[in-house]
CSV table of C-alpha atoms in Angstrom, one decimal:
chain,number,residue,atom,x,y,z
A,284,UNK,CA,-33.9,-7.8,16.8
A,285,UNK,CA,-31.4,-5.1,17.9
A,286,UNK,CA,-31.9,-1.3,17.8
A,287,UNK,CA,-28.8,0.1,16.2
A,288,UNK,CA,-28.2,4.2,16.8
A,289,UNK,CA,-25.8,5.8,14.2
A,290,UNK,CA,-24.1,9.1,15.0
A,291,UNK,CA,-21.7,11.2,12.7
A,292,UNK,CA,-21.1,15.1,13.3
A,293,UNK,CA,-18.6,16.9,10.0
A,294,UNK,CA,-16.1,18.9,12.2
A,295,UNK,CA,-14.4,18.5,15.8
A,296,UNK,CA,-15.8,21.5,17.2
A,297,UNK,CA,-19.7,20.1,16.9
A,298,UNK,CA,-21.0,17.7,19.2
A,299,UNK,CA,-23.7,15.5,19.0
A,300,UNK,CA,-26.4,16.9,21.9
A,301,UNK,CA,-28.6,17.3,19.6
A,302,UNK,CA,-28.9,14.0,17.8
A,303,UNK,CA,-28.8,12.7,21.6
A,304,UNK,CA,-31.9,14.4,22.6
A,305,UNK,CA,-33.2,13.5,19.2
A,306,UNK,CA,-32.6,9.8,20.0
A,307,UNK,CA,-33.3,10.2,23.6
A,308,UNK,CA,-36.9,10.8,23.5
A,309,UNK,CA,-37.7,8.6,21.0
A,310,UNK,CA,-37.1,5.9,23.8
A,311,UNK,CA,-34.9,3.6,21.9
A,312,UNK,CA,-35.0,-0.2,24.2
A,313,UNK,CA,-31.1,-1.7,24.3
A,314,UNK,CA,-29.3,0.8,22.0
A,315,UNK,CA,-26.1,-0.5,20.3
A,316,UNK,CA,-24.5,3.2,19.7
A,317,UNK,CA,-21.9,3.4,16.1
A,318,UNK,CA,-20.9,6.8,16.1
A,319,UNK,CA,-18.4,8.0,13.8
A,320,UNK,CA,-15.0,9.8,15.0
A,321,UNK,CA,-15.4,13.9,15.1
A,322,UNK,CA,-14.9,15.5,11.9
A,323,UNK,CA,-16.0,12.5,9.6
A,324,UNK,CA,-17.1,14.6,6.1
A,325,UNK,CA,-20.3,14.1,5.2
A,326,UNK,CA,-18.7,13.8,1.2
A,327,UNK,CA,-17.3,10.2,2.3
A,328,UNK,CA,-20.0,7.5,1.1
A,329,UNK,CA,-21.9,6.2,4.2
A,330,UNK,CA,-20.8,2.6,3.2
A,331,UNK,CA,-16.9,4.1,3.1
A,332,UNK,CA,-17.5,5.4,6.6
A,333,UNK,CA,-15.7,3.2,9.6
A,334,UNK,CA,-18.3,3.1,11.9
A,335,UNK,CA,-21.5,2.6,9.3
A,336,UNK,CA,-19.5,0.1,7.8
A,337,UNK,CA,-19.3,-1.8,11.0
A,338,UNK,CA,-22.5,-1.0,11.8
A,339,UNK,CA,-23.2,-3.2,8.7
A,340,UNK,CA,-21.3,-5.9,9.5
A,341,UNK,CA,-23.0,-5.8,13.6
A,342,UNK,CA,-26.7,-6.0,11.6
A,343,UNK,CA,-28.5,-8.7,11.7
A,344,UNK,CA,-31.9,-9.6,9.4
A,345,UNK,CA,-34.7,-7.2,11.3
A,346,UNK,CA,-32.5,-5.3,13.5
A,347,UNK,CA,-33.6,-1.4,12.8
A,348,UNK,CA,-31.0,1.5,12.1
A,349,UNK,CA,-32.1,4.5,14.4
A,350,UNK,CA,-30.9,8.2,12.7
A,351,UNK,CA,-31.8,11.5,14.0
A,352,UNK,CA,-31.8,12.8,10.6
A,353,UNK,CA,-31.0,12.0,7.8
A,354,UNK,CA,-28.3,14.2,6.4
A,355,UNK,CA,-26.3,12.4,9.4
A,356,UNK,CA,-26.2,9.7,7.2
A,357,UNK,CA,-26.3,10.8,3.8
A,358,UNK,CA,-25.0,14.0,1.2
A,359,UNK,CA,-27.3,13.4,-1.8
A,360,UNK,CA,-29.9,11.5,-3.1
A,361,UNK,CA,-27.3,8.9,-4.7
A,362,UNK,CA,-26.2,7.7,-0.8
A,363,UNK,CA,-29.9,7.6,0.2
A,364,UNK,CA,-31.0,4.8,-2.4
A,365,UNK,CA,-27.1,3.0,-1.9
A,366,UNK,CA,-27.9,2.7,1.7
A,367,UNK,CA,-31.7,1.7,1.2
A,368,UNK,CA,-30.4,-1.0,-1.2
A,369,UNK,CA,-27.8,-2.3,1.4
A,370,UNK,CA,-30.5,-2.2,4.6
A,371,UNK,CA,-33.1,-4.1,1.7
A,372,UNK,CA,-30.7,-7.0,1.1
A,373,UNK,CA,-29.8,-7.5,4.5
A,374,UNK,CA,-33.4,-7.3,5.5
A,375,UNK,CA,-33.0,-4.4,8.1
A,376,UNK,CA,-35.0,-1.5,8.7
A,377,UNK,CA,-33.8,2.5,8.7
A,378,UNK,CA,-36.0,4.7,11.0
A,379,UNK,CA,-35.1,8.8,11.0
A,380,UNK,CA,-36.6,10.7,14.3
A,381,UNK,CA,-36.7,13.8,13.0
A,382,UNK,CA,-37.0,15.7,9.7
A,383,UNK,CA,-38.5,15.5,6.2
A,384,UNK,CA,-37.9,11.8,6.4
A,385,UNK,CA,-39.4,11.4,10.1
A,386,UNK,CA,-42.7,10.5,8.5
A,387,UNK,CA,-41.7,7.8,5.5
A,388,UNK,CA,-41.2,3.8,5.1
A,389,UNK,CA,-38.3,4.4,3.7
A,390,UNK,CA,-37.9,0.5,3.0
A,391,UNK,CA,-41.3,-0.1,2.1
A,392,UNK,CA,-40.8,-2.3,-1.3
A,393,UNK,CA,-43.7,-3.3,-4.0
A,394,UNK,CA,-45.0,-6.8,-2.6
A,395,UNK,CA,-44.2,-8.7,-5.8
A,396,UNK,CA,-41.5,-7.3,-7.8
A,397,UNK,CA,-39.2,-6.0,-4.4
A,398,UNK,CA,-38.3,-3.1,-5.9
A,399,UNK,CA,-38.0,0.2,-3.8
A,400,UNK,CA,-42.0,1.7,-4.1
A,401,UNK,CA,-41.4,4.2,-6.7
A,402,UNK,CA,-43.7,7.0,-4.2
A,403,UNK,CA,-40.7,6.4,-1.9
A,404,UNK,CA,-37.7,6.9,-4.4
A,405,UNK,CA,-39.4,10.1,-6.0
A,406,UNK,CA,-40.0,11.4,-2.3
A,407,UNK,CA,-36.1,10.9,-1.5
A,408,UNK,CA,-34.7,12.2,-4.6
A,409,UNK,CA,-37.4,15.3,-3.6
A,410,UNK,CA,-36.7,16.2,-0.1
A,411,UNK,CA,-32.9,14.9,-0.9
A,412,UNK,CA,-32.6,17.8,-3.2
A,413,UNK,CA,-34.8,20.1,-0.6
A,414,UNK,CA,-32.3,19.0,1.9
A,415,UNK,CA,-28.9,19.7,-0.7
A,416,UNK,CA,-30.3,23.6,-0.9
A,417,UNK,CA,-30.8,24.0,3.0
A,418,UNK,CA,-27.2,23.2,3.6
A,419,UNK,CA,-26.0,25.2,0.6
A,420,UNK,CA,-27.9,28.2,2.2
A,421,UNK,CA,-26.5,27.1,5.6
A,422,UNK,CA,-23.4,27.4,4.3
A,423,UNK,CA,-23.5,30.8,2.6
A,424,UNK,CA,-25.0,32.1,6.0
A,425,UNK,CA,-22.1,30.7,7.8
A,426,UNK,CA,-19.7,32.5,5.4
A,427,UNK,CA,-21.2,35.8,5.8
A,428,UNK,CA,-21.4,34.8,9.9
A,429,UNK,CA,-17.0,34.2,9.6
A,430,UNK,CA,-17.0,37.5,7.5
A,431,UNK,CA,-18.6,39.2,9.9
A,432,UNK,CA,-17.2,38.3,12.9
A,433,UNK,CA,-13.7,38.8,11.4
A,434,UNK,CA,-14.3,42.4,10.6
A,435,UNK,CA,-15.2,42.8,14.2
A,436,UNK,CA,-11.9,41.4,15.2
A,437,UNK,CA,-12.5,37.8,16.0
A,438,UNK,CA,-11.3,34.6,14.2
A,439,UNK,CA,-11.8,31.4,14.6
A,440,UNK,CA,-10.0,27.9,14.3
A,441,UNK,CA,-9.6,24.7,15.3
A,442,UNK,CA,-9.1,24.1,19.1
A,443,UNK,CA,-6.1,23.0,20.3
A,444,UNK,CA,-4.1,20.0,20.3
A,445,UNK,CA,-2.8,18.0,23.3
A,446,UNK,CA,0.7,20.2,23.4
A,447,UNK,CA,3.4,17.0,23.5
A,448,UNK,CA,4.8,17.6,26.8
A,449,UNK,CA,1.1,15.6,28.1
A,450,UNK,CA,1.3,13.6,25.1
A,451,UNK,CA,2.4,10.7,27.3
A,452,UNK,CA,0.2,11.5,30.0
A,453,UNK,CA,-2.6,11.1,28.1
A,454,UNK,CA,-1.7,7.9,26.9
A,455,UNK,CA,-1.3,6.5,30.2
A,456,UNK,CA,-4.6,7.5,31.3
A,457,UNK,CA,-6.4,6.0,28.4
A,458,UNK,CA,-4.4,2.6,29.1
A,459,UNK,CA,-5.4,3.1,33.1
A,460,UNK,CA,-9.3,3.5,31.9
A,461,UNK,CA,-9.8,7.0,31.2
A,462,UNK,CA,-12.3,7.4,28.3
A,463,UNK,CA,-11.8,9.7,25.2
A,464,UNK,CA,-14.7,12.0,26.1
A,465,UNK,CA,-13.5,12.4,29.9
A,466,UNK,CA,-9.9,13.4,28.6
A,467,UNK,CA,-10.7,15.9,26.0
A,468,UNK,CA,-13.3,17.6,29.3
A,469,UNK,CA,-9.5,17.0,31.1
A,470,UNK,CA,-7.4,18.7,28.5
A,471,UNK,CA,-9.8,21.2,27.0
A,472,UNK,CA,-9.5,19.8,23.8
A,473,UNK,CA,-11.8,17.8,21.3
A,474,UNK,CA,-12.4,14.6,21.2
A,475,UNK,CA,-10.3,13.8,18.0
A,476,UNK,CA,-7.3,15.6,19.8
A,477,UNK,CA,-7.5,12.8,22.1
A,478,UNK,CA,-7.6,10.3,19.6
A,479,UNK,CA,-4.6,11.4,17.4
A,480,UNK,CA,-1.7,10.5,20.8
A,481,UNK,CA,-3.8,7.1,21.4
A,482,UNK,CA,-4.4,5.9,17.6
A,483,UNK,CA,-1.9,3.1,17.9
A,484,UNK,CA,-4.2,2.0,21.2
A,485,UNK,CA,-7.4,1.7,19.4
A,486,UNK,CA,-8.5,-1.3,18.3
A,487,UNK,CA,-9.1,-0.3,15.2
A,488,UNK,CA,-5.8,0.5,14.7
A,489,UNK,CA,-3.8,-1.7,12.2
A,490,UNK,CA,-0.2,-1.5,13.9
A,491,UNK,CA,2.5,-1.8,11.2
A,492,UNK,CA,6.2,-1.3,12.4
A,493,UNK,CA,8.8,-3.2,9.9
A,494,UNK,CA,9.7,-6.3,10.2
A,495,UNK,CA,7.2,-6.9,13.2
A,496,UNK,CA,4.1,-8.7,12.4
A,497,UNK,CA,1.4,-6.9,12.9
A,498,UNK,CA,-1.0,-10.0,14.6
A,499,UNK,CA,2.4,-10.1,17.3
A,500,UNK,CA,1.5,-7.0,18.4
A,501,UNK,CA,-1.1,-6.4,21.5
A,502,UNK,CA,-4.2,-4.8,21.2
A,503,UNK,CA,-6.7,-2.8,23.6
A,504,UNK,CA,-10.2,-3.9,23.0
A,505,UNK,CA,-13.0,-2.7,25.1
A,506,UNK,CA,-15.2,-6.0,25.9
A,507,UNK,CA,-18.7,-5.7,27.0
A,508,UNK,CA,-18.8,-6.4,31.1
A,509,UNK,CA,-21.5,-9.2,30.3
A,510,UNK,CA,-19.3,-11.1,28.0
A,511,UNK,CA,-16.4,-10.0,30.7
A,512,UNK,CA,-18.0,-11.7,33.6
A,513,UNK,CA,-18.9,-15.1,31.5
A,514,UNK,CA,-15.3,-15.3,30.7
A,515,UNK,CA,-14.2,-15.2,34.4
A,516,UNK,CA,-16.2,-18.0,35.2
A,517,UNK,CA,-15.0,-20.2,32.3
A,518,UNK,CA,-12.2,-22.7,31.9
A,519,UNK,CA,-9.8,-20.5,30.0
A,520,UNK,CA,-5.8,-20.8,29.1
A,521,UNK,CA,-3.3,-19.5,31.2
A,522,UNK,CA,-2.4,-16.5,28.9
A,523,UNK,CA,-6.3,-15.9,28.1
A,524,UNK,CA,-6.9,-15.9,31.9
A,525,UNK,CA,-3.6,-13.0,32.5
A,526,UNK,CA,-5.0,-11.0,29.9
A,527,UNK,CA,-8.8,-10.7,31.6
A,528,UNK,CA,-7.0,-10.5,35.1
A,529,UNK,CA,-4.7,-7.7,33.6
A,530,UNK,CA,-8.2,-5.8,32.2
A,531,UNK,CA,-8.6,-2.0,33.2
A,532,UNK,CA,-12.6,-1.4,34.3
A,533,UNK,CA,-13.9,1.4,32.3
A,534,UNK,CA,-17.2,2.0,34.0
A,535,UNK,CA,-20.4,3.6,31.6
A,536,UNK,CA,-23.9,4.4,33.2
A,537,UNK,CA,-24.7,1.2,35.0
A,538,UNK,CA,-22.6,-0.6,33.2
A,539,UNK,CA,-19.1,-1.2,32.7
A,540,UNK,CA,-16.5,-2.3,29.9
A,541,UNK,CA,-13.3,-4.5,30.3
A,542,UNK,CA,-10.1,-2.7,28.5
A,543,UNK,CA,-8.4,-5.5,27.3
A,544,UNK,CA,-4.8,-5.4,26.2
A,545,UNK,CA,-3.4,-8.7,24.0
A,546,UNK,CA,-2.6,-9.8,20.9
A,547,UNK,CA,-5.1,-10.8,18.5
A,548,UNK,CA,-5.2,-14.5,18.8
A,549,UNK,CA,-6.1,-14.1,22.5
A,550,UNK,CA,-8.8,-12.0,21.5
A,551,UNK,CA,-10.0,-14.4,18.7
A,552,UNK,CA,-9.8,-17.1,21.8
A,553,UNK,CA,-11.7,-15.4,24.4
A,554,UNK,CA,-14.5,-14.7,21.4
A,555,UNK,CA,-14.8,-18.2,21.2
A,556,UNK,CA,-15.3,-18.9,24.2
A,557,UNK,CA,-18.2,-16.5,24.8
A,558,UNK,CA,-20.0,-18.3,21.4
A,559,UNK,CA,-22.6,-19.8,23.8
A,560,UNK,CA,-23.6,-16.3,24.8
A,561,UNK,CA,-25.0,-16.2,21.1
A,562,UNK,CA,-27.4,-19.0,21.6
A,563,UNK,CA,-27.3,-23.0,21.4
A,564,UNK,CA,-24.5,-24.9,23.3
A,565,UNK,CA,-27.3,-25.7,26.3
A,566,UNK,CA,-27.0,-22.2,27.4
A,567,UNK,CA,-30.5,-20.7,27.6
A,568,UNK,CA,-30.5,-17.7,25.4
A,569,UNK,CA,-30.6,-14.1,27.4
A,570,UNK,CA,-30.8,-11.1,24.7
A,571,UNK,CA,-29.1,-8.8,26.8
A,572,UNK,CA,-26.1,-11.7,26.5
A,573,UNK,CA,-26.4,-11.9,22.8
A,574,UNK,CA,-26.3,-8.4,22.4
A,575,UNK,CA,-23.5,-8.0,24.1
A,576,UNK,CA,-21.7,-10.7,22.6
A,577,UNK,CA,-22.5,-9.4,19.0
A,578,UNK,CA,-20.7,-6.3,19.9
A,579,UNK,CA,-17.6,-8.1,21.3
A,580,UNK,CA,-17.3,-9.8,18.3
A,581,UNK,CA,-17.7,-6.8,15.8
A,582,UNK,CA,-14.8,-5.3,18.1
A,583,UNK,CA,-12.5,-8.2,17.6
A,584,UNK,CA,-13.5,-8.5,13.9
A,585,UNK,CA,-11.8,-5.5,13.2
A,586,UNK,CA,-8.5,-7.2,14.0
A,587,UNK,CA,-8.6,-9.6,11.5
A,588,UNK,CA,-8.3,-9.2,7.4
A,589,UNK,CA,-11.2,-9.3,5.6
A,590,UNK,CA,-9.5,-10.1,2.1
A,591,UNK,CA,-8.3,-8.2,-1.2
């Protein structure tokens, strides 16, 4: 069972410290982190959002979704009992660490009927609406805060963009390893600054230029280093072996990340041939193995269609 942190801040110029020493000392075993891009509006639908919605996909029956609060997750009471349904028919778990909702089962269901407990759904629509009026007060006082500050001379705005003459440079340093967090502390500039010159790089980037098809074109894909060094001990093709060997390290803590750059049928191949990392095939099961396989594979998932 996997412990599955979601992260989501509304504007570029907030971070999330807070909802990392939130998470932090609640002492969370294995993480798997889904943390939305900077500025990702709290009005989009949790199950619109990229990242929650491939958080979803990643979730398996029991894993648990780990929230700071829960206004990282939801606007209104509406989202709160979409998202309860979703985690309820997938048979996973949503825990807050802070906050009106710190305290609640907020999947506990009635033993016979399954039904949401009707205590719980009258305490979310409750301290959902308590929650609505905090941020509309928040917001007020913010107002009067720009107001203020303005009158006194000051105004305030977005931060910077990379200026295009280092638009190149920062693309080559992303390609060489550099991560998006260590270029926008390089540049001075927010993290979706970064992002905007390297879209096209991301794998979750659906590369369209006319008539070139889009599954001819190569892809960076960060694979996890455990599913990395399995691969290099396998029997792979020739143009699945250059694309590992061609790999750019990104390290992270203790461990590390393979930035791999190929088309996606190579990346479909080299998920394959990780499978027995998932279990079965006469390869005893190791969780920290798994785990890192189910995250390759939500990667890789993105490049393929899911359908009308």
């Amino acid at each position: 069972m996997a412990n599955l942190i979601y992260k989501r801040v509304s504007t570029d110029q907030q971070s999330t410290d807070r909802q990392n020493l939130v998470l932090d000392e609640a002492g969370i075993e294995d993480p798997v982190v889904f943390e939305e891009a900077a500025g990702t509006s709290s009005r989009l639908h949790p199950l619109e959002r990229p990242k929650f919605a491939e958080l979803l996909v990643y979730a398996r029956p029991g894993d648990t979704v780990h929230i700071s609060e829960m206004f990282r997750l939801v606007r209104g009471t509406g989202h709160v009992l979409d998202v309860l349904d979703v985690l309820h028919r997938d048979q996973g778990a949503l825990l807050i660490h802070d906050g009106a909702f710190s305290a609640m089962d907020l999947t506990a269901r009635h033993p016979r009927t399954g039904e949401l407990l009707f205590t719980v759904k009258f305490m979310v629509q409750t301290l959902a609406a308590a929650g609505e009026l905090q941020r509309d007060l928040q917001r007020e006082l913010t107002f009067d805060g720009l107001r203020a500050a303005e009158a006194k001379g000051n105004k305030g705005g977005r931060r910077p963009a990379v200026a295009a003459a280092k638009t190149e440079g920062v693309r080559t340093a992303y390609l060489e390893g550099r991560s998006i967090d260590a270029l926008a502390r390089d540049h001075g500039v927010s993290r979706g600054a970064i992002r905007t010159p390297v879209a096209d790089l991301m794998p979750d980037h659906a590369a369209v230029e006319e008539d070139v098809p889009a599954l001819d074109l190569p892809v960076a894909l960060d694979m996890p280093g455990k599913v990395a060094d399995f691969l290099r001990a396998a029997d792979l093709e020739p143009t699945e072996r250059d694309a590992l060997d061609h790999g750019v390290t990104v390290r992270s803590g203790q461990g590390y990340t393979l930035r791999v750059s190929a088309v996606p049928a190579v990346h479909l191949a080299l998920l394959a041939r990780c499978q027995p990392l998932d279990g079965g095939h006469g390869v005893p099961t190791v969780p920290a193995q798994r785990k890192a396989h189910r995250e390759y594979e939500s990667r890789v998932s993105t490049l393929t269609p899911t359908g009308p």
